[in-house]
Short mmCIF file of C-alpha atoms in Angstrom, two decimals:
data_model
loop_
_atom_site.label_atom_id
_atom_site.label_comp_id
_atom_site.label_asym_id
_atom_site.label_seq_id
_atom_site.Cartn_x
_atom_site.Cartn_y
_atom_site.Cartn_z
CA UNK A 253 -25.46 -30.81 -25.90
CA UNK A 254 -26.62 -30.25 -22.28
CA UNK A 255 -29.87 -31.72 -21.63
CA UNK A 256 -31.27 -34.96 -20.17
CA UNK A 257 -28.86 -36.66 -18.05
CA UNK A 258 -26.29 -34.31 -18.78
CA UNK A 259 -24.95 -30.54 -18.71
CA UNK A 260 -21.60 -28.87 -18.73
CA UNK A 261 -20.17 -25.86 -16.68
CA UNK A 262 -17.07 -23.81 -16.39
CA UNK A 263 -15.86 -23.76 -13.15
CA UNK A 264 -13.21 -20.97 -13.49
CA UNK A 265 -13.79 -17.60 -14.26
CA UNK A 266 -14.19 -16.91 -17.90
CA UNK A 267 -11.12 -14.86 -18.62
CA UNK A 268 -7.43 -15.44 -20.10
CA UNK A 269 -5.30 -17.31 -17.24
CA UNK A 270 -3.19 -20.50 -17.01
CA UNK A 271 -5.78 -23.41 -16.73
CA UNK A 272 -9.78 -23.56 -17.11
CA UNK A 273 -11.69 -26.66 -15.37
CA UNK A 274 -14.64 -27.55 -17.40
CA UNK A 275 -17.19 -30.04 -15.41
CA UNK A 276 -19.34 -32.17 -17.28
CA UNK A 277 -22.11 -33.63 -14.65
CA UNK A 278 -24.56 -36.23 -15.63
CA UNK A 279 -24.89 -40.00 -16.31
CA UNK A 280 -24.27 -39.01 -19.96
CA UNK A 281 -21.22 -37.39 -19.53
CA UNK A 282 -19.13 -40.42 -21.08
CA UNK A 283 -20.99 -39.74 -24.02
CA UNK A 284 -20.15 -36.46 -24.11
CA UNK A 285 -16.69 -36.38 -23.23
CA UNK A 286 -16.46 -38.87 -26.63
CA UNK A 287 -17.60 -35.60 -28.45
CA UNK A 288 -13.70 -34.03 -28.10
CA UNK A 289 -12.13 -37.41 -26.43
CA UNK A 290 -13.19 -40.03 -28.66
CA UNK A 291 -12.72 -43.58 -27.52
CA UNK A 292 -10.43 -43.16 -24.86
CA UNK A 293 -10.47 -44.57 -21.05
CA UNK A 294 -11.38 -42.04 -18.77
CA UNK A 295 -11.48 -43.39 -15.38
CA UNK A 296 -10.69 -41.70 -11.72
CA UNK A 297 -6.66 -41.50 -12.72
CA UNK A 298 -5.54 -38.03 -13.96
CA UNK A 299 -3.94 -38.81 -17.24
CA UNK A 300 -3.15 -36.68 -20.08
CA UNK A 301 -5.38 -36.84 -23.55
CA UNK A 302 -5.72 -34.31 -26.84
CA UNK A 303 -8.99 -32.52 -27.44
CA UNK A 304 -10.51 -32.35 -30.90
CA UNK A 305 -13.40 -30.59 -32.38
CA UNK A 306 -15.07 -30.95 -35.18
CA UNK A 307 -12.46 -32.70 -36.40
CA UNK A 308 -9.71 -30.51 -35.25
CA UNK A 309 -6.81 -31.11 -32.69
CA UNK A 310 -7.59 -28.61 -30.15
CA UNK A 311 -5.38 -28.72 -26.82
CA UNK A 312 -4.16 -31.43 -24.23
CA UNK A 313 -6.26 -31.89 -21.22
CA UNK A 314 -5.61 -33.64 -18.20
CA UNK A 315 -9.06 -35.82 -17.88
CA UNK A 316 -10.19 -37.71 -15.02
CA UNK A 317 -13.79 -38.97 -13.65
CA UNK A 318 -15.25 -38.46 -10.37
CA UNK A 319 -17.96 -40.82 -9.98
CA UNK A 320 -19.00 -39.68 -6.41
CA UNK A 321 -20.14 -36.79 -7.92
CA UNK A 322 -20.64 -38.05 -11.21
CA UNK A 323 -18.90 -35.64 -13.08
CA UNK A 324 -15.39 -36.04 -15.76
CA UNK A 325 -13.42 -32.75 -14.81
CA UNK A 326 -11.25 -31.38 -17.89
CA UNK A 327 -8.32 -28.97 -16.92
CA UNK A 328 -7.37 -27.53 -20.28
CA UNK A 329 -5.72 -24.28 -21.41
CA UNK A 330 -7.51 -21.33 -20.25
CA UNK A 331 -7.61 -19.14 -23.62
CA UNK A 332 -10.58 -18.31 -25.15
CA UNK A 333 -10.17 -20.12 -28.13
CA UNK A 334 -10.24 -23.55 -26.09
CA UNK A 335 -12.91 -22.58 -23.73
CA UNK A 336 -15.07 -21.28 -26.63
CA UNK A 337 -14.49 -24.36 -28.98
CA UNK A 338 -15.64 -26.57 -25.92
CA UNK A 339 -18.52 -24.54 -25.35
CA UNK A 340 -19.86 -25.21 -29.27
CA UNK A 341 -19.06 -29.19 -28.86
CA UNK A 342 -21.01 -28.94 -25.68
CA UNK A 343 -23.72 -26.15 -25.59
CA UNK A 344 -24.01 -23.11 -23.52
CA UNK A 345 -22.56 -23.42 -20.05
CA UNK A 346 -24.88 -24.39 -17.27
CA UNK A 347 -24.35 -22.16 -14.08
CA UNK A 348 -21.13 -22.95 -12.11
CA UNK A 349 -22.53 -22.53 -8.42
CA UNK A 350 -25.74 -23.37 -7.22
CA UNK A 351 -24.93 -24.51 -3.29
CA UNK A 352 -22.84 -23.16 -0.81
CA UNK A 353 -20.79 -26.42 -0.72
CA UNK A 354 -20.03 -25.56 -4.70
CA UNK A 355 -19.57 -21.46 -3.89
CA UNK A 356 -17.18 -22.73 -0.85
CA UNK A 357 -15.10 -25.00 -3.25
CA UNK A 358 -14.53 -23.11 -6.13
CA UNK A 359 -14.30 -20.06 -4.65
CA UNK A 360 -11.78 -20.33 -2.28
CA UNK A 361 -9.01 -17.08 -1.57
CA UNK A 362 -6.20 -19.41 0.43
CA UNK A 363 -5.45 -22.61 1.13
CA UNK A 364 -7.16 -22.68 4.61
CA UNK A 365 -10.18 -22.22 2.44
CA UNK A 366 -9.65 -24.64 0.45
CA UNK A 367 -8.50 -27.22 3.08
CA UNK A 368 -11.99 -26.50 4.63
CA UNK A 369 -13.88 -27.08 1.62
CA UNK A 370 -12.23 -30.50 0.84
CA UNK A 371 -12.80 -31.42 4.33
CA UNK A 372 -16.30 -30.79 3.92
CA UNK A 373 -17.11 -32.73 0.47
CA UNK A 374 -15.06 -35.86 2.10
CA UNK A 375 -16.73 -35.65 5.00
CA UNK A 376 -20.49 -35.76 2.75
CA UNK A 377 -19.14 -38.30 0.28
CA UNK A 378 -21.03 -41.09 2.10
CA UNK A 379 -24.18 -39.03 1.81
CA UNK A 380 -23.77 -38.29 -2.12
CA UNK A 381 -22.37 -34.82 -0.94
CA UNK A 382 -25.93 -33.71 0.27
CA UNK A 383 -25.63 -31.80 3.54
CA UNK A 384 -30.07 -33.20 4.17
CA UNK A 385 -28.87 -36.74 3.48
CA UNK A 386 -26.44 -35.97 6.38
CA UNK A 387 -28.87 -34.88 8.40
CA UNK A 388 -31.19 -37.30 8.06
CA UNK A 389 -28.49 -40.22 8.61
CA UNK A 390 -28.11 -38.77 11.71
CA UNK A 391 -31.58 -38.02 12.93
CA UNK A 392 -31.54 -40.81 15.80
CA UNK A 393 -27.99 -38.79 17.07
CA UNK A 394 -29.32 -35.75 18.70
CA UNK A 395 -25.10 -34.43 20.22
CA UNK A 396 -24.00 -34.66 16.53
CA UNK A 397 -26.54 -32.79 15.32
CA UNK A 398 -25.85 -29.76 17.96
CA UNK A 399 -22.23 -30.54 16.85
CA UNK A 400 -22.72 -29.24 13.63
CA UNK A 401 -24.74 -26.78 14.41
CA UNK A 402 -22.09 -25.23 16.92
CA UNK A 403 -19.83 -25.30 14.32
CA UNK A 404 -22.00 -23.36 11.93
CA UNK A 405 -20.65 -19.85 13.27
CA UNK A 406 -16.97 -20.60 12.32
CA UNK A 407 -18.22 -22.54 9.01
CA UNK A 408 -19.53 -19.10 8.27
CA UNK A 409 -16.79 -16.83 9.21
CA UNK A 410 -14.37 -19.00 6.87
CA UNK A 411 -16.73 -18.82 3.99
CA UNK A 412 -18.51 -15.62 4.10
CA UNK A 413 -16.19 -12.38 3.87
CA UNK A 414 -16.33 -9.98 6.65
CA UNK A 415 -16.72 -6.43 5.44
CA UNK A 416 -13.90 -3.83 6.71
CA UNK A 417 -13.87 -0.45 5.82
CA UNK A 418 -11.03 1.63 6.61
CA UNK A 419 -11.98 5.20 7.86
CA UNK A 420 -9.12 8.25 8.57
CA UNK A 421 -8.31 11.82 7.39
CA UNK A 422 -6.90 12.68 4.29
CA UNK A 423 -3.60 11.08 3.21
CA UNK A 424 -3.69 8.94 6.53
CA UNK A 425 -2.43 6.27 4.82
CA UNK A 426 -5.29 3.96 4.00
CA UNK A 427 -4.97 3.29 0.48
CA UNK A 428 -0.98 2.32 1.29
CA UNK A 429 -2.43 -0.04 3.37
CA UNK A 430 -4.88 -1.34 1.74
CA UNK A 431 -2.37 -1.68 -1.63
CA UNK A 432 -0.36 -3.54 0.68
CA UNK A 433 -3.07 -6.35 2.14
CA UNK A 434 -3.74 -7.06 -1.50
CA UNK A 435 -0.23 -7.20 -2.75
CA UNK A 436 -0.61 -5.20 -5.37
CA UNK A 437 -0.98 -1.34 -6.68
CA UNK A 438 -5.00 -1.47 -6.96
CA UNK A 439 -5.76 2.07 -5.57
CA UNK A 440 -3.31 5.00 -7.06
CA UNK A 441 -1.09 7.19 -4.08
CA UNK A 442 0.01 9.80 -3.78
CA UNK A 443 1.05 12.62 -1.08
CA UNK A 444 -1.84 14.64 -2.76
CA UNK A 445 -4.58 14.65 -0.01
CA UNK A 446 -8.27 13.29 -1.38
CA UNK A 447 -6.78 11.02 -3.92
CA UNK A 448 -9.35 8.59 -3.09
CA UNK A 449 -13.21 9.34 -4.12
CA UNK A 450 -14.97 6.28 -4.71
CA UNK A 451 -14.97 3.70 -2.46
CA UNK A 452 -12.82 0.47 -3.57
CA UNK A 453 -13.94 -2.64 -2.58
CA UNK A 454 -11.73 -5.61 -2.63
CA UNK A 455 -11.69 -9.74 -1.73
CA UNK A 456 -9.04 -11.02 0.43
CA UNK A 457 -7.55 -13.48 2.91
CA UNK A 458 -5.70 -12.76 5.76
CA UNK A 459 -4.90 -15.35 8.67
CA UNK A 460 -7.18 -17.59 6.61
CA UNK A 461 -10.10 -15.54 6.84
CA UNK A 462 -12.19 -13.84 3.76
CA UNK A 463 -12.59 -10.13 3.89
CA UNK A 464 -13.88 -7.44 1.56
CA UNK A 465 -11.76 -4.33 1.78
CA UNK A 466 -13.42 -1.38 1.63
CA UNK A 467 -11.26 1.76 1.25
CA UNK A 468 -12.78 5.22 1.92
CA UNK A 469 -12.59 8.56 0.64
CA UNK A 470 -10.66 10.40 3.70
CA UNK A 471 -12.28 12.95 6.05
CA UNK A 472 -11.18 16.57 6.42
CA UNK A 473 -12.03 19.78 4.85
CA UNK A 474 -14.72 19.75 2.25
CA UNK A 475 -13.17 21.61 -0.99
CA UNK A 476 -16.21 20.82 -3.52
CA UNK A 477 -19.13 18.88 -4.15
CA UNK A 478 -17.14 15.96 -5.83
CA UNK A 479 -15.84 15.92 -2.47
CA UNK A 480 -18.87 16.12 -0.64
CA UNK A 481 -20.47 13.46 -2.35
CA UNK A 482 -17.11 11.04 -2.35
CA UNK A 483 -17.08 11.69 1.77
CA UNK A 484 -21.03 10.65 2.22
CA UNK A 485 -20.72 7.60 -0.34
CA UNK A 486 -17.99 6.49 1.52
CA UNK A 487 -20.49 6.96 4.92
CA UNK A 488 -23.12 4.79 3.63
CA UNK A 489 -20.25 2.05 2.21
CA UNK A 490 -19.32 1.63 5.67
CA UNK A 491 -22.72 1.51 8.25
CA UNK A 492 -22.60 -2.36 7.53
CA UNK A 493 -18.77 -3.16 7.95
CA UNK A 494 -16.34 -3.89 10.58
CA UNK A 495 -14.29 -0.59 10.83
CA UNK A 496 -10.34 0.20 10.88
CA UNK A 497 -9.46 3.16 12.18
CA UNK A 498 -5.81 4.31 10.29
CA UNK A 499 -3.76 7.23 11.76
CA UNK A 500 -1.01 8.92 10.46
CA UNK A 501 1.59 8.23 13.49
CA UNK A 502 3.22 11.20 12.60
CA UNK A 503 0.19 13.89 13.49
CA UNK A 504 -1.43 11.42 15.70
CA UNK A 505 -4.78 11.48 17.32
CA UNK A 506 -6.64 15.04 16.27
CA UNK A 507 -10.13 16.56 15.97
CA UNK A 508 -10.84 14.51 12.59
CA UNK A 509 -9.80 11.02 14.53
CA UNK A 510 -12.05 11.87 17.76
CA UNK A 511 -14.95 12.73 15.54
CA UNK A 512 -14.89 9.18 13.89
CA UNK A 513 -14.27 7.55 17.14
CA UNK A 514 -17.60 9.35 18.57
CA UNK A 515 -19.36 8.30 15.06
CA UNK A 516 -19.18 4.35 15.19
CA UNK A 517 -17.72 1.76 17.12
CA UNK A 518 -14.27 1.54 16.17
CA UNK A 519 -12.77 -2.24 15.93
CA UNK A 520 -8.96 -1.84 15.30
CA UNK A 521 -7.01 1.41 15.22
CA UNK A 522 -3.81 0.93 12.93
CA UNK A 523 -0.98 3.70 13.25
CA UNK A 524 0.49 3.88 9.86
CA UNK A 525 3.89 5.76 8.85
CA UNK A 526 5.29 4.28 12.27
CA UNK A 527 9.21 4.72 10.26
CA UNK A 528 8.52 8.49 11.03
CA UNK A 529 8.83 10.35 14.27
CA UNK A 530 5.61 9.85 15.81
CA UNK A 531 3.27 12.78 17.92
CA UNK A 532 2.57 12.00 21.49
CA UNK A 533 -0.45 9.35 22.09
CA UNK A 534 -3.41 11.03 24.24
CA UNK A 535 -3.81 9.00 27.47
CA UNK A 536 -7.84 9.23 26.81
CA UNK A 537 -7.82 7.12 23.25
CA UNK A 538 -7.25 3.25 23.28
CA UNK A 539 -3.66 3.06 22.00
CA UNK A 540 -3.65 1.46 18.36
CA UNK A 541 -3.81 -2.48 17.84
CA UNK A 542 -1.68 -2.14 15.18
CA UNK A 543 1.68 0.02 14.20
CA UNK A 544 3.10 -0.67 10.50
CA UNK A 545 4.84 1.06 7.60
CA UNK A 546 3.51 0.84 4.40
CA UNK A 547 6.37 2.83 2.33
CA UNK A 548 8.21 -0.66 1.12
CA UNK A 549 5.92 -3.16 -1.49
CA UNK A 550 8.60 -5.67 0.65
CA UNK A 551 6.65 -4.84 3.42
CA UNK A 552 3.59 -6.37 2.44
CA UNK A 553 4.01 -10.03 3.67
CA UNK A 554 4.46 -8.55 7.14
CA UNK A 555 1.89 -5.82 6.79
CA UNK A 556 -0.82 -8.62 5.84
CA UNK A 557 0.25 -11.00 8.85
CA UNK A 558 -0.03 -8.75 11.23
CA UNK A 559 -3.51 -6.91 10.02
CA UNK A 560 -4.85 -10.52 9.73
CA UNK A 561 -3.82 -11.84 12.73
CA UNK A 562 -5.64 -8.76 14.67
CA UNK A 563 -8.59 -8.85 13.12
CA UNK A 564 -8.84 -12.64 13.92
CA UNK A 565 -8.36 -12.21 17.62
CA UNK A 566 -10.74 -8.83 17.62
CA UNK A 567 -13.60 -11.24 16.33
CA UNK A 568 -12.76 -13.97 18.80
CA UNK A 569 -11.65 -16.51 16.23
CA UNK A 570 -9.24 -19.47 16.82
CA UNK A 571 -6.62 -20.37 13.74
CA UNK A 572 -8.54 -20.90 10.31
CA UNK A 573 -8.43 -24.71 9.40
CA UNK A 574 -10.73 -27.54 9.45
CA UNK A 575 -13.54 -27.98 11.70
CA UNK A 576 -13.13 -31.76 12.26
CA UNK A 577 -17.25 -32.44 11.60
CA UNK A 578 -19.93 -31.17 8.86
CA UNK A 579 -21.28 -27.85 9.60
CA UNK A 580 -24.15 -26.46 7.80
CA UNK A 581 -23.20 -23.77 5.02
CA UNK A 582 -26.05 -21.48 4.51
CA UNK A 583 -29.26 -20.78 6.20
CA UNK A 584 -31.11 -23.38 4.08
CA UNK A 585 -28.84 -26.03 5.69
CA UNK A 586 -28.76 -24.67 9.09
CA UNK A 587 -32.94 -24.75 9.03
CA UNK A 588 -32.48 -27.97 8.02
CA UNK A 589 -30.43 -29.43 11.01
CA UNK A 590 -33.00 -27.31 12.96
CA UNK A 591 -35.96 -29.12 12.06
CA UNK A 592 -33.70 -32.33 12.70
CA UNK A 593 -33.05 -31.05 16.15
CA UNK A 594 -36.69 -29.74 16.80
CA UNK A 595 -38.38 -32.90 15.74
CA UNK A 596 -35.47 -35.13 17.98
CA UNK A 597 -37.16 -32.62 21.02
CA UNK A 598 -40.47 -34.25 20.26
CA UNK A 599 -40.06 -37.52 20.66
#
């Protein structure tokens, strides 16, 4: 049924889980929602209404509108059965994110993220939640203008994950770690060196902040070509990203460490295994931002606080929260306020 003055879109990954959202945008999204609501009110009040289709009772949905962004939001059952049945009443899905605003909502990783977001579409309701409408309202107002574009930097650094890659010999540690930042067993340990061969990649937030985790294939001795190959993959994986150096505190600082401090800028060294007796610290390396131990799952509340909170002050970024103004999104928006800005300069 998506067409002329109407389409509709799943805005939660398609997959088993506790609750779907299903958006259904247009001016004639009343008469769609009649498809599986019949004649019921639907108005900007969350209330609670049963689904049919094609004649069927289907689920409950909670059911409200939002006519700033003229869409009816339905938060049904997320099992593949519902989502499917909606999906025939409706047509094919239309795609979830086109705009950064849309990628920033609905794919948030914490609540800081989200907080942002929200902040964000309130702060463009006026403006029909169009970040050029903004800009052109406030054409004549060159300081807010630069406002927004000062805040782009930090608009970016909540939204857009920062690549780290952590780097270290064999069994230093850095799958523990990384196990640990995501709160759960992704990346299998062991106290077999060269467990890890392919780089794992990961999406988390810590101190508010997106990352992608990268976890390397560890440096040492080279015992085949499998591990030849897993050692320069996991070279190339990390040229672009921020990168953690992690040290086993108990051998400390050795030939394999100094190597990949001479290869790339290092931007945090963590000591890992700190509950065992640790070797001597040279006086000629930068002693490590971070010590932890990774051996307790129970550790990994404190494990992620403190990672997070170093990395934040590393990239010389204040607490994660709300920006208190509109800030431009992508580079589409920040040309935008550019133009704004340049043609302001003209007059």
């Amino acid at each position: 049924m998506s067409g002329a003055g109407f389409h509709a879109t799943l805005l939660t990954p398609r997959a088993p889980g506790g609750i779907a959202v299903v958006a259904l945008v247009g001016d004639a999204r009343f008469v769609a929602a009649a498809r599986v609501l019949g004649g019921v009110d639907i108005d900007a009040q969350p209330r609670l209404r049963w689904l049919r289709c094609a004649g069927e009772l289907l689920d409950q949905a909670v059911v409200f509108d939002r006519p700033e962004r003229s869409t009816i939001e339905l938060h049904v059952h997320g099992s593949e059965a519902v989502i499917r049945a909606l999906e025939d009443a409706f047509g094919p899905w239309s795609p979830a994110l086109t705009t950064a605003r849309e990628h920033a909502l609905c794919g948030a990783l914490s609540e800081t993220q989200l907080d942002f977001a929200l902040e964000q579409e309130r702060l463009l309701l006026p403006f029909q939640g169009r970040f050029d409408r903004w800009v052109r309202g406030h054409s004549d107002d060159a300081p807010a203008l630069r406002a927004a574009q000062a805040r782009h930097a930090l608009a970016m650094a909540i939204t857009s994950p920062c690549a780290v890659a952590f780097v270290g010999r064999k069994n230093a540690g850095k799958s523990t770690l990384m196990n640990r930042l995501l709160f759960t067993e992704r990346i299998l340990t062991g106290p077999t060196p060269g467990l890890t061969r392919d780089s794992v990649r990961e999406m988390v937030a810590l101190d508010g902040y997106p990352y992608e985790l990268i976890d390397t294939a560890g440096e040492g001795d080279i015992v085949d070509a499998i591990d030849a190959r897993a050692v320069a993959l996991s070279r190339a994986a990390r040229r672009s990203a921020l990168l953690v150096l992690v040290v086993d505190a108990s051998l400390g600082i050795g030939s394999i460490e100094r190597e990949l401090l001479a290869m790339a800028p290092v931007s945090l060294t963590v000591r890992t295994k700190v509950d065992l007796a640790a070797a001597a610290w040279p006086a000629d390396v930068p002693p490590p931002g971070v010590d932890v131990t990774c051996r307790d799952p129970g550790d990994a509340p404190r494990v992620r606080a403190t990672v997070g909170a170093w990395l934040r002050r590393v990239r010389r970024l204040p607490p994660a929260g709300r920006l208190g103004g509109v800030a431009p999104l992508d580079s589409l928006e920040l040309a935008e306020l550019r133009a704004a800005l340049e043609s302001h300069a003209e007059r």
